[in-house]
């Protein structure tokens, strides 16, 4: 079997037809959902690209792998999906974005050349690279945000796009009435068509690369197809730019009560520039239709990919996973972007299609189990026929759910984390880096957010307040729930996350072996164990050095 | 400056003259204490050789480095004292024992040859090896406990010791009345003189190797001089074998109340073979005088080393640290060995002599601050002139205390951990490996022990019960203290231990930089930032692909 592990960047869980969006039709997402399981309570380990992705790729919590924010390097030697799948006999390829930052210092310390196979995998979080393009080719006075070469810009140039940075000037900009570049960075331009042929824009480009990969690949393989869209800059080529308009924009889910005595960290985020922009209705009305157009384009390209799989017979032997690295507030809760733990940010779409007969019982169903993004790594290892190394991968395989089984010992809460130490909010709050850390515990009903740095927690009851407007930790009525969730967080904090060199099986096999290797620190007179174990400690002394001493 | 980082294996905190032992004289330990600071509340991160040492050598808690028990490999790439000191321009050498197990699988995965410099350091927890000898050359039906070559056995053979394993047959055995080997593994032989010339026994041998090292070393260097003794087998050559006798053996610190409804894990340890042996008074009367003799020999050899340093002028430029990896119950609390968290096991001697004038104010003093073994790594980095990388090293430098300062934000509790997953106690309790983990929190008065696996905690009040006989968690009267210490443990559990690729300084320097690299996801109309930041997103469009589309 093969695995198509498809990730969309910043795709909200509820911006899909099958998830009930009132205006956005996504027939191809729905087509996969109709053949697979849609997980309706799937959460990311961190609501930010880099940290979230490192959790997907390692199967480990952010505090376990340590790459806590964008461009925080993943430490050298940290095991990834690629390591685990190759051990199970499955190749593991990257097509698109990872947001991986190599641990260059660690690699140099271990003498790993970046251009060696081992070094290249270390630098690409374990993947072999079909194409790596993180999709953010922004450029400012200090240079490019992403210093690597841009395969996408190279492609555009080969297609006759004359700009220095056609990603910026064509794919992510329109043209204004005066013939000037209308940058997609500027929200007021979001309703313009991107100045690019639709087939050259980012989503079709990566889909074509994926089809090329599949055409030549010999299995078993896992391909991580990782789209930059519908991530900002919010601008999309025709015909997607005007498929949706202000009348398709849902009302912002926000309530004045949220602005009353907000948690200081939430308050700092509500006051930032992104939030201020999304608090303006004209921004939402420009941006959200573009965001929907980008998703619709993703859906069409997914259809193209599914058609290719069907035509080539690959639907029968390819698992397909559709997911996202986090959501997008889009003005809900007075916020833009992601970063905090309301569902629009931390909850993700997750649809798993398994072609094997064992999954027939669940086709077209939804599953509301508490799922974490780290579960996919375990799922893929099991799908590849490997044994999940549960002393390394902290996620749980979703295969039981996909087979229609209900595991008795499934998790009772999900954890997500956020490190905002490098953000303007940290400056505003005057915190040292290690105090800029948030932890979410969500048990399916109650959502607790703990903030380091001496702040009070936040608490939401999603049963009585599904929109998460009422922070119950402001009052004193819910201490019992707060204590209970803190106990969950404490138990999680004591988890065994770094004993990665020794499996449970090795420990069980090692029990009681030291006696058979001559370590016997309990013998009173030697009769305590079979003579076999002490035979080397018996017999005549060969020389008598105590006598020698007496002679001196 | 140089650093002599001297470790004795299994040396109890209270078996030194300067620590108040009623019978054991240790004039040379006392000589260092008189010139330095003796820390009276120093605790190991785990009361077991391997895990404790990996914490000393990494400056990190056991749950952070993951090498949770003896022979659990230290993961490849984990930073060690050697890495940090070399970065500060100080060489870092090993002379003796580390109990390090290399992560052979991880090294192979990264293509690190064990015989390369980088590979050798990875395999020796960062040290360059002057001599590596872990001092346990036991042998049984399954072969040697330690599969490496034994420099000590090679030395003995070169000195005419004819046995196959002279460590076993000479250094750690006497001769009985019939001329037979009287193995040191058997406690009833502990009062016999070891069948070896005293100068060839382990402690003088390693001291000679150390003097040889110092004679040729060019600074600055750190030498980890790591003695196997007074660790078992308990047997010592003349004249140390009969310096102490039963009249020098303190009464066992144990109380029948400890056996009443003991904590299940403690109960399992009280019932093991080592404990059963040490519960017999004749064992204590044989073993403890040998243990004292071994310490007395260590002290004499320390004197020899100090004399050498004085003669060569090295006392003026060498920091000396005397410590241990854990203690030894010796029958206290109905236990033998270590493993649990009573002070005889988890508390260690720690004496620091700093030759520099800045330490003059504290010479000959004691310090009762809560100290952890991981503090030494930080202390050494500071002593070497480096900046402590506090995103990697979790210990705190002791230099303020040594200078006579009182840091305002010193820790309020110490943590120790124990993983007994591979022991007979785990089998007896029927636990899966990850439930075999203990955590100690000690705040200077209250000591809480948390046990995974659904057990109740243990609680001791060392102010009212300095002998730790009364487990207050058996009753219901101390829930407030239990809750308070659990909150400490929870805070520790959330510590930032794996963000090892990004320092606080790098984070502070990185704040607010993305805008200058063209990442501007908050522009409503472009007026929000200086035009400099958006200049690349302005100007005339070079080509009009939207027009091309309209033409089609």
PDB file of C-alpha atoms in Angstrom, chain A residues 9-10 48-50 53 70 96-99 132-139 143-153 165 167-168 172 185 202 205 227-234 325-326 337-338, chain B residues 514 517-521 537:
ATOM      1  CA  UNK A   9      -1.871  25.053   5.129  1.00  0.00           C
ATOM      2  CA  UNK A  10      -4.165  27.016   7.422  1.00  0.00           C
ATOM      3  CA  UNK A  48       1.442  27.396  14.253  1.00  0.00           C
ATOM      4  CA  UNK A  49       2.944  25.961  11.076  1.00  0.00           C
ATOM      5  CA  UNK A  50       6.441  24.923  12.109  1.00  0.00           C
ATOM      6  CA  UNK A  53       4.346  20.164  11.369  1.00  0.00           C
ATOM      7  CA  UNK A  70       8.511  28.546  13.155  1.00  0.00           C
ATOM      8  CA  UNK A  96       5.790  20.801  -1.047  1.00  0.00           C
ATOM      9  CA  UNK A  97       6.037  22.525   2.290  1.00  0.00           C
ATOM     10  CA  UNK A  98       7.385  21.401   5.656  1.00  0.00           C
ATOM     11  CA  UNK A  99       8.541  24.612   7.333  1.00  0.00           C
ATOM     12  CA  UNK A 132      10.536  21.236  -1.332  1.00  0.00           C
ATOM     13  CA  UNK A 133       8.821  24.572  -1.474  1.00  0.00           C
ATOM     14  CA  UNK A 134       7.602  26.244   1.679  1.00  0.00           C
ATOM     15  CA  UNK A 135       5.572  28.702  -0.296  1.00  0.00           C
ATOM     16  CA  UNK A 136       6.551  31.908   1.456  1.00  0.00           C
ATOM     17  CA  UNK A 137       8.904  33.821  -0.823  1.00  0.00           C
ATOM     18  CA  UNK A 138       8.404  37.146   0.841  1.00  0.00           C
ATOM     19  CA  UNK A 139      11.277  39.574   0.600  1.00  0.00           C
ATOM     20  CA  UNK A 143      16.279  39.722   2.346  1.00  0.00           C
ATOM     21  CA  UNK A 144      14.122  36.698   1.788  1.00  0.00           C
ATOM     22  CA  UNK A 145      12.131  35.153   4.644  1.00  0.00           C
ATOM     23  CA  UNK A 146      13.097  31.808   3.151  1.00  0.00           C
ATOM     24  CA  UNK A 147      16.715  31.674   2.077  1.00  0.00           C
ATOM     25  CA  UNK A 148      16.498  28.454   0.112  1.00  0.00           C
ATOM     26  CA  UNK A 149      16.038  28.243  -3.640  1.00  0.00           C
ATOM     27  CA  UNK A 150      12.461  28.456  -4.767  1.00  0.00           C
ATOM     28  CA  UNK A 151      11.418  25.677  -7.123  1.00  0.00           C
ATOM     29  CA  UNK A 152       8.131  27.443  -7.663  1.00  0.00           C
ATOM     30  CA  UNK A 153       9.755  30.706  -8.717  1.00  0.00           C
ATOM     31  CA  UNK A 165      10.048  37.200  -7.767  1.00  0.00           C
ATOM     32  CA  UNK A 167       5.682  34.305  -6.548  1.00  0.00           C
ATOM     33  CA  UNK A 168       5.332  37.789  -5.165  1.00  0.00           C
ATOM     34  CA  UNK A 172       0.380  36.593  -4.939  1.00  0.00           C
ATOM     35  CA  UNK A 185      -0.270  41.074   1.263  1.00  0.00           C
ATOM     36  CA  UNK A 202       0.684  27.255  -6.598  1.00  0.00           C
ATOM     37  CA  UNK A 205       1.685  23.475  -9.861  1.00  0.00           C
ATOM     38  CA  UNK A 227       0.175  22.694  -0.191  1.00  0.00           C
ATOM     39  CA  UNK A 228       0.883  26.255   0.891  1.00  0.00           C
ATOM     40  CA  UNK A 229      -2.747  27.229   0.293  1.00  0.00           C
ATOM     41  CA  UNK A 230      -5.224  28.437   1.515  1.00  0.00           C
ATOM     42  CA  UNK A 231      -2.574  30.144   3.689  1.00  0.00           C
ATOM     43  CA  UNK A 232      -2.089  33.889   3.185  1.00  0.00           C
ATOM     44  CA  UNK A 233      -1.348  35.944   1.122  1.00  0.00           C
ATOM     45  CA  UNK A 234      -5.088  35.766   0.454  1.00  0.00           C
ATOM     46  CA  UNK A 325      -1.516  22.136  10.092  1.00  0.00           C
ATOM     47  CA  UNK A 326      -3.915  24.521  11.901  1.00  0.00           C
ATOM     48  CA  UNK A 337      -4.314  34.165  11.971  1.00  0.00           C
ATOM     49  CA  UNK A 338      -4.029  31.256  14.417  1.00  0.00           C
TER      50      UNK A 338
ATOM     51  CA  UNK B 514       9.885  38.693   9.919  1.00  0.00           C
ATOM     52  CA  UNK B 517      11.973  39.746   5.494  1.00  0.00           C
ATOM     53  CA  UNK B 518       8.775  40.500   3.677  1.00  0.00           C
ATOM     54  CA  UNK B 519       6.230  38.688   5.827  1.00  0.00           C
ATOM     55  CA  UNK B 520       3.375  41.171   6.303  1.00  0.00           C
ATOM     56  CA  UNK B 521       0.151  39.285   6.956  1.00  0.00           C
ATOM     57  CA  UNK B 537       5.302  44.813  -3.352  1.00  0.00           C
TER      58      UNK B 537
END
